[in-house]
Short mmCIF file of C-alpha atoms in Angstrom, two decimals:
data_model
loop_
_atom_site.label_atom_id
_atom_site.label_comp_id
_atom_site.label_asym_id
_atom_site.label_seq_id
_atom_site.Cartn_x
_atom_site.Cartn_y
_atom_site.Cartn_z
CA UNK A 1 -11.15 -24.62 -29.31
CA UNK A 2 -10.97 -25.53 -33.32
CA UNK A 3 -7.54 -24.83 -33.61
CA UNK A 4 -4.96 -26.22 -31.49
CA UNK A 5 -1.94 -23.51 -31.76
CA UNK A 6 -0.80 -23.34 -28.08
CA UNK A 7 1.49 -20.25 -26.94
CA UNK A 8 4.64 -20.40 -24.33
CA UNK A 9 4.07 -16.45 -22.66
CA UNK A 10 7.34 -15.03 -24.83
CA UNK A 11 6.03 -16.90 -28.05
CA UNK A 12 2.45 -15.11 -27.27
CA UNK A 13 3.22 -11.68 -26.68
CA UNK A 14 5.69 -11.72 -29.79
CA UNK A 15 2.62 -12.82 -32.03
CA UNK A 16 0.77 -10.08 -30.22
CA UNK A 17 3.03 -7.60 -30.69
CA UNK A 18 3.65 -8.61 -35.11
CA UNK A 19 -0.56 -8.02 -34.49
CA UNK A 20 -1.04 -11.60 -35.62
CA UNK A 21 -5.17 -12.63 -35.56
CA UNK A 22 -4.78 -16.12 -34.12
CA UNK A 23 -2.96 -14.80 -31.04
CA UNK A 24 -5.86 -12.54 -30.55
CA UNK A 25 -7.96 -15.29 -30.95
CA UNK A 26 -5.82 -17.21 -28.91
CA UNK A 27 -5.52 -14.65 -26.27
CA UNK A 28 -9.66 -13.73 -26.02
CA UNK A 29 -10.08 -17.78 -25.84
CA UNK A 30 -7.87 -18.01 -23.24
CA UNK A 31 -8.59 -14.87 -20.94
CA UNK A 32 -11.44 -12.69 -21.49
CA UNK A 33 -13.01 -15.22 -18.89
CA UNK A 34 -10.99 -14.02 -16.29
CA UNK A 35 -11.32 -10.59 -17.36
CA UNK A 36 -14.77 -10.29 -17.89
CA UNK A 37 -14.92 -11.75 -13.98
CA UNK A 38 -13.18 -8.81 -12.60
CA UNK A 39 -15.04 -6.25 -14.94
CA UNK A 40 -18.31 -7.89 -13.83
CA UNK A 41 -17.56 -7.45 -10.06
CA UNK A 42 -16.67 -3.60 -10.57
CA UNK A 43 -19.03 -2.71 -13.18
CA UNK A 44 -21.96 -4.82 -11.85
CA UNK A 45 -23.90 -5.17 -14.65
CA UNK A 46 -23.66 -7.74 -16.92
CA UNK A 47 -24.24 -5.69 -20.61
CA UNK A 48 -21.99 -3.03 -19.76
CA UNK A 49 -19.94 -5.25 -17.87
CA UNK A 50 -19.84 -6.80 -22.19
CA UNK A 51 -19.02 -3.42 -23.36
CA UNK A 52 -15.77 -2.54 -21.50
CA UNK A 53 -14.67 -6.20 -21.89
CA UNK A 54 -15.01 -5.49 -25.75
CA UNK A 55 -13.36 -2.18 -25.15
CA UNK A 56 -10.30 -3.90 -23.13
CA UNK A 57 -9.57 -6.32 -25.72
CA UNK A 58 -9.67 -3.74 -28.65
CA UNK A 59 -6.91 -1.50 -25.84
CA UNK A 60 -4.99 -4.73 -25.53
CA UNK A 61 -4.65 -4.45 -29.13
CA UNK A 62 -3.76 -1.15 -29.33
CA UNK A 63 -1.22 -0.27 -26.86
CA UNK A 64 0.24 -4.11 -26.50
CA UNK A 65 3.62 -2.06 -28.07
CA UNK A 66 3.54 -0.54 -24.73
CA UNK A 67 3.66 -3.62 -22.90
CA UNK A 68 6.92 -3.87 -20.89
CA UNK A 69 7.77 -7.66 -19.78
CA UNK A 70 10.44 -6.72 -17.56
CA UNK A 71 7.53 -5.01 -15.39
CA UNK A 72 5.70 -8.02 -14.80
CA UNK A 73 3.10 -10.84 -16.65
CA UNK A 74 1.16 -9.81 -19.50
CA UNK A 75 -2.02 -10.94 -17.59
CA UNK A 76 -0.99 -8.30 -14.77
CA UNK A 77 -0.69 -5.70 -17.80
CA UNK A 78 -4.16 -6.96 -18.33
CA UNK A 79 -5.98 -7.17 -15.78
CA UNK A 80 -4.52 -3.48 -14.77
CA UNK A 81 -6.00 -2.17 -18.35
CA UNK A 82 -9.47 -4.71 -17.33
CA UNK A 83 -9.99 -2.76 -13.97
CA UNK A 84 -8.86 0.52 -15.12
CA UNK A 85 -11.53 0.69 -18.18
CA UNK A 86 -14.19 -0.71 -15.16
CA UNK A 87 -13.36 2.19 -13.15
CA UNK A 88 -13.71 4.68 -15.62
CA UNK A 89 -16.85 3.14 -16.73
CA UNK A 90 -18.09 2.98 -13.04
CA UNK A 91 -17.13 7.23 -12.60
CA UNK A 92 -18.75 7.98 -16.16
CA UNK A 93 -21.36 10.10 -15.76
CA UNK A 94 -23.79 7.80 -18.07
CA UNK A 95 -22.82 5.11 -15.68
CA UNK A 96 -23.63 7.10 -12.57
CA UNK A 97 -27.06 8.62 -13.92
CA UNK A 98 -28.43 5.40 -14.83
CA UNK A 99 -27.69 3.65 -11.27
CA UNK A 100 -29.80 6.65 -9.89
CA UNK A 101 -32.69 5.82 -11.78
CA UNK A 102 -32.00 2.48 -10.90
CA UNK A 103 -31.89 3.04 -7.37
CA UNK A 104 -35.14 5.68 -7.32
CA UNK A 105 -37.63 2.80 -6.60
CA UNK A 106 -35.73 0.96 -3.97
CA UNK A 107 -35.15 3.72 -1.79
CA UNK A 108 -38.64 3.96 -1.07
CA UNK A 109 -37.75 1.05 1.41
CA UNK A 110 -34.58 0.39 3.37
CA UNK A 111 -31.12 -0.03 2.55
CA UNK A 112 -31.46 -3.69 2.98
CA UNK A 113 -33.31 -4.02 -0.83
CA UNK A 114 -29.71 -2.42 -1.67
CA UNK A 115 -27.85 -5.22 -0.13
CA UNK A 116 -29.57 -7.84 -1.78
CA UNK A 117 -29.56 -6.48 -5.04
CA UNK A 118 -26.07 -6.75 -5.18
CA UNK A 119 -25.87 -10.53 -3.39
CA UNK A 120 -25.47 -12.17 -6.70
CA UNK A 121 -22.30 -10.28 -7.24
CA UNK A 122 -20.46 -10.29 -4.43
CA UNK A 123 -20.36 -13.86 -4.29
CA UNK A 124 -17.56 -14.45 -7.20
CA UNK A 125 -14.14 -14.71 -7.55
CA UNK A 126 -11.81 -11.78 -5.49
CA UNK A 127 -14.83 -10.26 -3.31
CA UNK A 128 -16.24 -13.72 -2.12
CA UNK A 129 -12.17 -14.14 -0.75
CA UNK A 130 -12.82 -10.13 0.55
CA UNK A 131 -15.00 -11.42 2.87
CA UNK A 132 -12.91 -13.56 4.85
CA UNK A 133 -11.19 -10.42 6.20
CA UNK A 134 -11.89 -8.17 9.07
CA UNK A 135 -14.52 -5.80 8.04
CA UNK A 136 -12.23 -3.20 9.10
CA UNK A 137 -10.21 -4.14 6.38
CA UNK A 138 -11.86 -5.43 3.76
CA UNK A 139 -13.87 -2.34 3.84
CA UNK A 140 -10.45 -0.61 2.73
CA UNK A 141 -9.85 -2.87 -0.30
CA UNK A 142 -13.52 -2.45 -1.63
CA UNK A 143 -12.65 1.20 -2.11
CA UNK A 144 -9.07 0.96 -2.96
CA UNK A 145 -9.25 -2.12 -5.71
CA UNK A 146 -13.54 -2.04 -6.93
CA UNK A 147 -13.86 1.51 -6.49
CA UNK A 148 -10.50 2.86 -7.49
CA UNK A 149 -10.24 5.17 -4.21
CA UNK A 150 -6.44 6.49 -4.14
CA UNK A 151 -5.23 6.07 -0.62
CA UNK A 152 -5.54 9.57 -0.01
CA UNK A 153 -9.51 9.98 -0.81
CA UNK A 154 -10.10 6.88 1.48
CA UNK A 155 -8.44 8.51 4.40
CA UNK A 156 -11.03 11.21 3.68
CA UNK A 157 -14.19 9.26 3.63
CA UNK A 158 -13.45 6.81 6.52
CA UNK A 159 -12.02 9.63 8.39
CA UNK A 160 -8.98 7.86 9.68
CA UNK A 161 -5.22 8.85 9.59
CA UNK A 162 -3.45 8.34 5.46
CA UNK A 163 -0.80 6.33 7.40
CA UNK A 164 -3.34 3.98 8.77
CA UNK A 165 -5.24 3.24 5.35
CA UNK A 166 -1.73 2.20 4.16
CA UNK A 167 -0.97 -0.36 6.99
CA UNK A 168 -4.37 -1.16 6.99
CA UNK A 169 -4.52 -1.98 3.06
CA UNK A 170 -0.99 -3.61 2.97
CA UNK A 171 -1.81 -5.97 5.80
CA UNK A 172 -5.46 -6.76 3.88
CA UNK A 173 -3.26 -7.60 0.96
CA UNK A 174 -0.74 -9.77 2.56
CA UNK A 175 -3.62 -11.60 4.10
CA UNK A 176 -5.39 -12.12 0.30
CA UNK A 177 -2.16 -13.66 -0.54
CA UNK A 178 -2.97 -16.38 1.22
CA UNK A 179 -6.25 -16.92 0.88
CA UNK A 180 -5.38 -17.22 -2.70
CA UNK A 181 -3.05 -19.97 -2.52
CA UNK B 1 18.25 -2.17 2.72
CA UNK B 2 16.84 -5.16 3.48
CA UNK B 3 15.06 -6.96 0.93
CA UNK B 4 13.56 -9.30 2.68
CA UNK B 5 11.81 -6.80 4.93
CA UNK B 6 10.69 -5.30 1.85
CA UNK B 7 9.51 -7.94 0.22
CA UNK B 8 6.80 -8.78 3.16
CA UNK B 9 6.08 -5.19 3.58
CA UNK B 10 2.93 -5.82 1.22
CA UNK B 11 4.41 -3.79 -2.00
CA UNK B 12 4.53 -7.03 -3.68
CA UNK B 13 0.72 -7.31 -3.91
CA UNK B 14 0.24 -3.47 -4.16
CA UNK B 15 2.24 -3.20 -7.19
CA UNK B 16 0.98 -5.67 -8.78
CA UNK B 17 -3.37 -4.90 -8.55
CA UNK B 18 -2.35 -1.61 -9.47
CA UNK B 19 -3.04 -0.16 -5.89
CA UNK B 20 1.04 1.31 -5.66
CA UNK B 21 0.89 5.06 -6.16
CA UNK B 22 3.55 6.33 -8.82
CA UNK B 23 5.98 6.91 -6.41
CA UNK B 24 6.21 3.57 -4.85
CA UNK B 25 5.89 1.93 -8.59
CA UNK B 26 9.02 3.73 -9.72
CA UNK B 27 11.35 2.41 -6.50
CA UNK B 28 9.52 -0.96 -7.26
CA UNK B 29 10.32 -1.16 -10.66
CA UNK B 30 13.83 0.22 -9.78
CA UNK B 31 14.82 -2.33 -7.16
CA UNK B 32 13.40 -5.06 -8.78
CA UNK B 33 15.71 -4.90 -11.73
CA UNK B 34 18.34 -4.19 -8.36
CA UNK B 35 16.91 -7.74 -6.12
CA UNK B 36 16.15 -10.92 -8.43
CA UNK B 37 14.71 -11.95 -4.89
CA UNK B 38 12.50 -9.23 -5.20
CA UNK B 39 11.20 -10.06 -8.89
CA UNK B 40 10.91 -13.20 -7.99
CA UNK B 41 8.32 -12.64 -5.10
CA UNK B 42 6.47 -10.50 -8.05
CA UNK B 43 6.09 -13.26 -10.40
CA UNK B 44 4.82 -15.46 -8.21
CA UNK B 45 2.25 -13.43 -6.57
CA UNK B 46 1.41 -12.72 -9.82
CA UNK B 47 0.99 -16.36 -11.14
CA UNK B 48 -1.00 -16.88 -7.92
CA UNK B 49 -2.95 -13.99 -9.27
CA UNK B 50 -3.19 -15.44 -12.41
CA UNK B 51 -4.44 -18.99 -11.73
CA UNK B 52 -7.13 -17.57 -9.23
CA UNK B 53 -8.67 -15.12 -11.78
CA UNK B 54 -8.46 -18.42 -14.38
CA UNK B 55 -10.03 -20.52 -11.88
CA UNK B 56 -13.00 -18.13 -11.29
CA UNK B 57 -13.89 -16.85 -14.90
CA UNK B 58 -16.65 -15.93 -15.85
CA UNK B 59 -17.61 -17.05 -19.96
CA UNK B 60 -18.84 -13.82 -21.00
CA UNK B 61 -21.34 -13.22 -23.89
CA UNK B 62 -20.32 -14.82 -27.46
CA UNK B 63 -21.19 -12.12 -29.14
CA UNK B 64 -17.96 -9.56 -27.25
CA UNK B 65 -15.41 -12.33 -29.09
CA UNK B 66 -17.36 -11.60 -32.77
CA UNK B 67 -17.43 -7.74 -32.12
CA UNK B 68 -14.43 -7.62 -31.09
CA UNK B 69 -12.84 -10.14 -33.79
CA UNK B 70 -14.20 -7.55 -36.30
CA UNK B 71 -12.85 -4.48 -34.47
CA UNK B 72 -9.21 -5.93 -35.13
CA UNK B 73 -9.91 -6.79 -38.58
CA UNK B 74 -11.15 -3.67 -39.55
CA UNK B 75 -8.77 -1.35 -37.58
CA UNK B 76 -9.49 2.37 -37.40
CA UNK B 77 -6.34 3.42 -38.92
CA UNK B 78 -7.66 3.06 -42.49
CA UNK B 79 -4.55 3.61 -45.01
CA UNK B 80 -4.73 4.34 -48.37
CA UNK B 81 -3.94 0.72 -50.02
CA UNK B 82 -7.16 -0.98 -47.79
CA UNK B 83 -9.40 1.87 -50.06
CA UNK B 84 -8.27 1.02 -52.91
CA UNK B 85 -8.96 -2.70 -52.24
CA UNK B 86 -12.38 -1.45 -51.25
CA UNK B 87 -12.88 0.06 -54.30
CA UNK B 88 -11.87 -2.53 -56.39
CA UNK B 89 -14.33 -5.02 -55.04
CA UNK B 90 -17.51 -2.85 -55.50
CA UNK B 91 -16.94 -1.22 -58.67
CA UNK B 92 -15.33 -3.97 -61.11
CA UNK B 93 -18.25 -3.78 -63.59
CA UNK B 94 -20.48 -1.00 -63.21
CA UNK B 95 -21.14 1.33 -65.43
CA UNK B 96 -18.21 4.53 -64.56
CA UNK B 97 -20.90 7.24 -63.86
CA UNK B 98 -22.46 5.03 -60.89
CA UNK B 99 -18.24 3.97 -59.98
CA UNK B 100 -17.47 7.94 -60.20
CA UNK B 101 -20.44 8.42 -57.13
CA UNK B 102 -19.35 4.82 -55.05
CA UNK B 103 -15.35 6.22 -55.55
CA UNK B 104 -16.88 10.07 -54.20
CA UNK B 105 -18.99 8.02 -51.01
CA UNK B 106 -16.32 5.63 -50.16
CA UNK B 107 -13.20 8.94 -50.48
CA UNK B 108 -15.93 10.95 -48.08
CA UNK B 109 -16.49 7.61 -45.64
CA UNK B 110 -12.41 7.22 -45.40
CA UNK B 111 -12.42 10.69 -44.86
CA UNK B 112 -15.61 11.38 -42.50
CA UNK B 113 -13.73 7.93 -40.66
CA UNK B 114 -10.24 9.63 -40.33
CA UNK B 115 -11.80 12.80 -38.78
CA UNK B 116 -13.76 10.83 -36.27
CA UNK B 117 -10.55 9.44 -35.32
CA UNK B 118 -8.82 12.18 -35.28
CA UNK B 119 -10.95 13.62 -32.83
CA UNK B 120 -11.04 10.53 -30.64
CA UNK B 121 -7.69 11.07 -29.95
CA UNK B 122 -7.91 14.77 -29.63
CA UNK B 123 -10.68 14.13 -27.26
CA UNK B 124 -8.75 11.11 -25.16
CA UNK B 125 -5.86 13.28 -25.20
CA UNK B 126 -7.58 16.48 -23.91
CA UNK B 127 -9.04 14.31 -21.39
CA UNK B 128 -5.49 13.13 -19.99
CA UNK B 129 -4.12 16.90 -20.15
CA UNK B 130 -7.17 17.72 -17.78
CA UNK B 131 -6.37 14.75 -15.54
CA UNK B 132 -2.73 15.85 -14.86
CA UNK B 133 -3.64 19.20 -14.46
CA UNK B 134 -6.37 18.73 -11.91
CA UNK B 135 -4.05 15.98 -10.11
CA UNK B 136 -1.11 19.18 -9.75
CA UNK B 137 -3.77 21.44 -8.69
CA UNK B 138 -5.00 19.03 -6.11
CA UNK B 139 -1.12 18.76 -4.89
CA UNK B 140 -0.85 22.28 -4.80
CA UNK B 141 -4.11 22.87 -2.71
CA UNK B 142 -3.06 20.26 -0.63
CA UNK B 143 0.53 21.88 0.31
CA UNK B 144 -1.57 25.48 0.71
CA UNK B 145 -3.71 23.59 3.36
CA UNK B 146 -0.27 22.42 5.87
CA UNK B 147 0.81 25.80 5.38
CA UNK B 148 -2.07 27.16 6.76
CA UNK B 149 -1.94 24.25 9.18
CA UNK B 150 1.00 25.52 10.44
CA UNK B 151 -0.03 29.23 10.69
CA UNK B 152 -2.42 28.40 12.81
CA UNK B 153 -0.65 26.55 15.03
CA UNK B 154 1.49 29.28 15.70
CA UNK B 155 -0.91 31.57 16.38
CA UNK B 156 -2.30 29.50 19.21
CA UNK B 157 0.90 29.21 20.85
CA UNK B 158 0.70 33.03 20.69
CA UNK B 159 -2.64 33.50 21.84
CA UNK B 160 -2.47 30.77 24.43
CA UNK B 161 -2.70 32.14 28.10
CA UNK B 162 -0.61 29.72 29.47
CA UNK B 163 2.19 31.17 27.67
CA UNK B 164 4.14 33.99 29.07
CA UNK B 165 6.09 36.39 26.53
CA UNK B 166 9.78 37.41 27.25
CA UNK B 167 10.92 40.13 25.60
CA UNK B 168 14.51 39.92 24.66
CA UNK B 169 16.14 42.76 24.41
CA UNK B 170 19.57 44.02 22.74
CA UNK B 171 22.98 44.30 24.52
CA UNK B 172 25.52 46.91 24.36
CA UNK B 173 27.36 44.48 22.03
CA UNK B 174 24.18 44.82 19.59
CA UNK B 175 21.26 47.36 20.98
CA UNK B 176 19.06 46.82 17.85
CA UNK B 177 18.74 42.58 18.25
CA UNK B 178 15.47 41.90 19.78
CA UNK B 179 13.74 38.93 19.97
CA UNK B 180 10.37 37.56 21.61
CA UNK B 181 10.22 34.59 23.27
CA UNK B 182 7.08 32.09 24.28
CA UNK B 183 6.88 29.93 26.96
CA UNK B 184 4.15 27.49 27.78
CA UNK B 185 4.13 27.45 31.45
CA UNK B 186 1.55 24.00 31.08
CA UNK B 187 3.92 21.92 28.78
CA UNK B 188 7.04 23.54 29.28
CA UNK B 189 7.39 24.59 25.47
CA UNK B 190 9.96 27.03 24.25
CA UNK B 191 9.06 28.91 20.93
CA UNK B 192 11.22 32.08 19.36
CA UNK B 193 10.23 34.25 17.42
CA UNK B 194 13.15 36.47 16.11
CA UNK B 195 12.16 40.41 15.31
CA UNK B 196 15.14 41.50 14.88
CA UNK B 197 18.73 39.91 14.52
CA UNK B 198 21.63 40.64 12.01
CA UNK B 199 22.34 37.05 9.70
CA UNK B 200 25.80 35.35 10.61
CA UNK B 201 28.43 34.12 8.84
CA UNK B 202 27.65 30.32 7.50
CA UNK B 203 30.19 29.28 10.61
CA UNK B 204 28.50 31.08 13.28
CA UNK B 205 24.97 30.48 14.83
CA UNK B 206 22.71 31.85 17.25
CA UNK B 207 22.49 30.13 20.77
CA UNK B 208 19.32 30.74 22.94
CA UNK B 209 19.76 30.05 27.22
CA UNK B 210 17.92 29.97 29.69
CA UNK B 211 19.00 31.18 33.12
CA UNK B 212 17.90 29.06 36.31
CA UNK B 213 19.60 30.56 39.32
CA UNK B 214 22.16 31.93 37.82
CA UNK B 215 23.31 29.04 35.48
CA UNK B 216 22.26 28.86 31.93
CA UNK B 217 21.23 25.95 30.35
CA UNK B 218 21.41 25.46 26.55
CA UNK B 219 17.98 25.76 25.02
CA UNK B 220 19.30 25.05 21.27
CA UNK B 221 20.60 26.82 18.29
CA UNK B 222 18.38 28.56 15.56
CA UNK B 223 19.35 30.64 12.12
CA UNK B 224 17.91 33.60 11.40
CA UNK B 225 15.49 32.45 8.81
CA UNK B 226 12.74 34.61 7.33
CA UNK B 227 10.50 31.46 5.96
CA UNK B 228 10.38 30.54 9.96
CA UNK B 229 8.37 32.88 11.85
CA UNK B 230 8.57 31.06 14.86
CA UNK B 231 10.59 28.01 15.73
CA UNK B 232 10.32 25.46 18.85
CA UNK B 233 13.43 25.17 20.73
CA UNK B 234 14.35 22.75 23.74
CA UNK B 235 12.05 22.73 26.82
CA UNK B 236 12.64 24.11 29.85
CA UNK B 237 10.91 23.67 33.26
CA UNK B 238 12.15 27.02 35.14
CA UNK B 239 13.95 30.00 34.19
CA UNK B 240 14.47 33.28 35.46
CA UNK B 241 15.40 34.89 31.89
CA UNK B 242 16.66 34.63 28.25
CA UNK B 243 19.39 35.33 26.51
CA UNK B 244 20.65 34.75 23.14
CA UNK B 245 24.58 34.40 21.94
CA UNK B 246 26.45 33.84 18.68
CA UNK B 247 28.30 30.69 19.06
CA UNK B 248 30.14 28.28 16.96
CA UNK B 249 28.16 26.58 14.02
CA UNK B 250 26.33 23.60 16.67
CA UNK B 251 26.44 25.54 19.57
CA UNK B 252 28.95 25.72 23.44
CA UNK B 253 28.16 23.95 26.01
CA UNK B 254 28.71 27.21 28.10
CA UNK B 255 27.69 30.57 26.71
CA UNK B 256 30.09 33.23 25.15
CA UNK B 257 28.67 36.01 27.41
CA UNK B 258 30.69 38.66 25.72
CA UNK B 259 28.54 37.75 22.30
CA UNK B 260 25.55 38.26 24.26
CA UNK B 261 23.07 39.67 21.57
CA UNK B 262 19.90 39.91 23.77
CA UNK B 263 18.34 39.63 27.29
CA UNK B 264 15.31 39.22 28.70
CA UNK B 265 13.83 38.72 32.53
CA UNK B 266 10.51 36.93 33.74
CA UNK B 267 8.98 39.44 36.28
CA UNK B 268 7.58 36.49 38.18
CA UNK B 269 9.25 34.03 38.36
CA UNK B 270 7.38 30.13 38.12
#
């Protein structure tokens, strides 16, 4: 962009932290791309998808006092604030109501007109690496990671054994790791 | 414990997409300050992280950067100085009646502003009370349900036909101690279920036997515990009665017989 400031991480977060503008600037420049990837493969729909990004970056701001390097990279700290906002935006009611009306017409046919609709989506970033695992699995980290599922509602809905949605989810996991290397 | 085991146990990667529950994000945090080898796995799953989410962004629309730009700018914490700066600006040289009515509209904006704030957070914080206090409810139903788990599988052991009842009755030694047992004839299962029996000193502890011709055979030792109604002891394939002594804290090998408590014969024998 315009102006070339460039940021080491420590240098960053302390211009974050004294709320300095151009580190904001610096910051959206640099990441709301990534960000805005995630929130569009929860949310899946682009405007709203807008919304929460907007909504992220203003929490960044807000609680980056909060932020706690010793627990890990701020983009971790981000992306965990990114798919948390998605998730509560995906269980709002608002968000729920207007899929329904969404869905009304299409249901009139098979659940195939379903599948398509949501092609487009599924083919970016982490879910187009989701699909090189076992079905088995990758079912698992759908509901875990996109839908926010804790470990113990998944058991409940698959009906399978808590224990096994752990292993099950762990070994996913350890397999994504390599796919994304 | 072993690190390394750890490390490849798939924590790594669960801690870090936010997938850990709190539990396992307190240990992780804990050991990590504990095993460098361990922090070191986390930073570079997350970098891997990292670079992948970089390398499949998404640009999204220009106009999230300009709102949000002007959200910063303007924060919602208005403070007294940033009105007076506001005044300043729009009423340097009008007239003072029209300045007296901006001054009254911009004192009721800052004020109408606060109050919406105010109850943002009120709301957001309501909101997080609710959370917690449907999450310990949830917990609490939760440990209702294995109780009643357990309840009921007790009461099929007792209603189960396969199972014959012993009645143990008291000795001389102690003719009030009574205690039934149930044995599953089909998987050889040995449950107790005390009625009646004095508590013991800390050092001392009840020893149930069986008897198979004549010998008795150490079935295990059990406290008299009123939260247990019933509790599984060792299996046994044949026995021609019960008995119960007070033995050592840990149990004999042999039984005490003058500490007898209770007895109790099969009338047919298997």
């Amino acid at each position: 962009m315009g102006i070339s400031t460039t940021y080491n991480e420590q240098e960053l977060i302390l211009a974050l932290k004294k709320r300095d503008e151009q580190a904001y600037k610096y910051l959206y420049d640099n990441y709301s791309g990534a960000l805005y990837s995630i929130i569009k493969q929860i949310v899946d729909d682009a405007e709203l998808a807008s919304d929460v990004l907007q909504e992220v970056f203003i929490n960044i701001w807000r609680k980056i006092e909060s932020y706690d390097a010793r627990k890990g990279r701020l983009f971790t700290w981000m992306l965990n604030i990114a798919r948390n906002a998605s998730i509560d935006t995906l269980r709002s009611k608002s968000y729920q109501n207007s899929q329904k009306n969404q869905e009304l017409p299409d249901n009139v046919y098979s659940d195939t007109t379903r599948h398509t609709t949501q092609l487009n989506v599924d083919n970016i970033g982490l879910k187009k690496v989701l699909e090189k695992l076992k079905t088995e699995h990758r079912v698992l980290v759908e509901l875990a990671y996109f839908k926010g599922f804790t470990h113990e509602e998944i058991a409940e809905i698959e009906g399978i054994p808590l224990g096994t949605v752990k292993t099950r989810i762990r070994n996913a996991l350890l397999q994504l790791r390599e796919f994304l290397q | 414990m072993n690190v390394k085991d750890y490390i490849v146990s798939g924590i790594v990667e669960s801690y870090v997409l936010g997938l850990a529950s709190g539990e396992e994000r307190a240990e992780f945090e804990r050991l990590c300050a504990e095993y460098p080898e361990l922090a070191a796995a986390r930073d570079e799953f997350e970098e891997s992280v990292e670079k992948f989410a970089l390398a499949n962004a998404v640009k999204p629309p220009e106009s999230v950067k300009v709102r949000f730009l002007e959200a910063i700018q303007n924060p919602p914490s208005l403070n007294q100085t940033k009105t007076i700066t506001m005044e300043k600006a729009t009423t340097p040289v009008r007239p003072m009646r029209q300045g007296g009515f901006l001054r009254f509209m911009a004192a009721a904006s800052v004020v109408l502003l606060i109050g919406c704030a105010y109850f943002l957070y009120r709301f957001s914080e309501q909101n997080a009370e609710l959370r917690s206090s449907n999450q310990e409810l949830a917990a609490r139903a939760q440990k209702s349900d294995s109780i009643l788990n357990k309840i009921a599988d007790e009461q099929k052991v007792v209603s189960d036909p396969n199972v014959t009842v012993v009645n143990l009755v008291g000795t001389q030694t102690a003719p009030k101690s009574s205690a039934n047992i149930y044995w599953d004839s089909a998987s050889t299962n040995v449950y107790l279920v005390v009625k009646n029996m004095p508590q013991l000193p800390s050092d001392k502890q009840y020893q149930l036997w069986a008897l198979i011709d004549g010998k008795p055979k150490d079935l295990g030792v059990f406290d008299v515990n009123k939260e247990k109604f019933i509790v599984k002891m060792k299996n046994t394939q044949k026995a021609e009665a019960f008995a119960i002594t007070i033995e050592q804290k840990g149990g004999s090998v042999s039984p005490t017989l003058e500490k007898m408590q209770s007895l109790g014969k099969l009338k047919q024998s298997q």
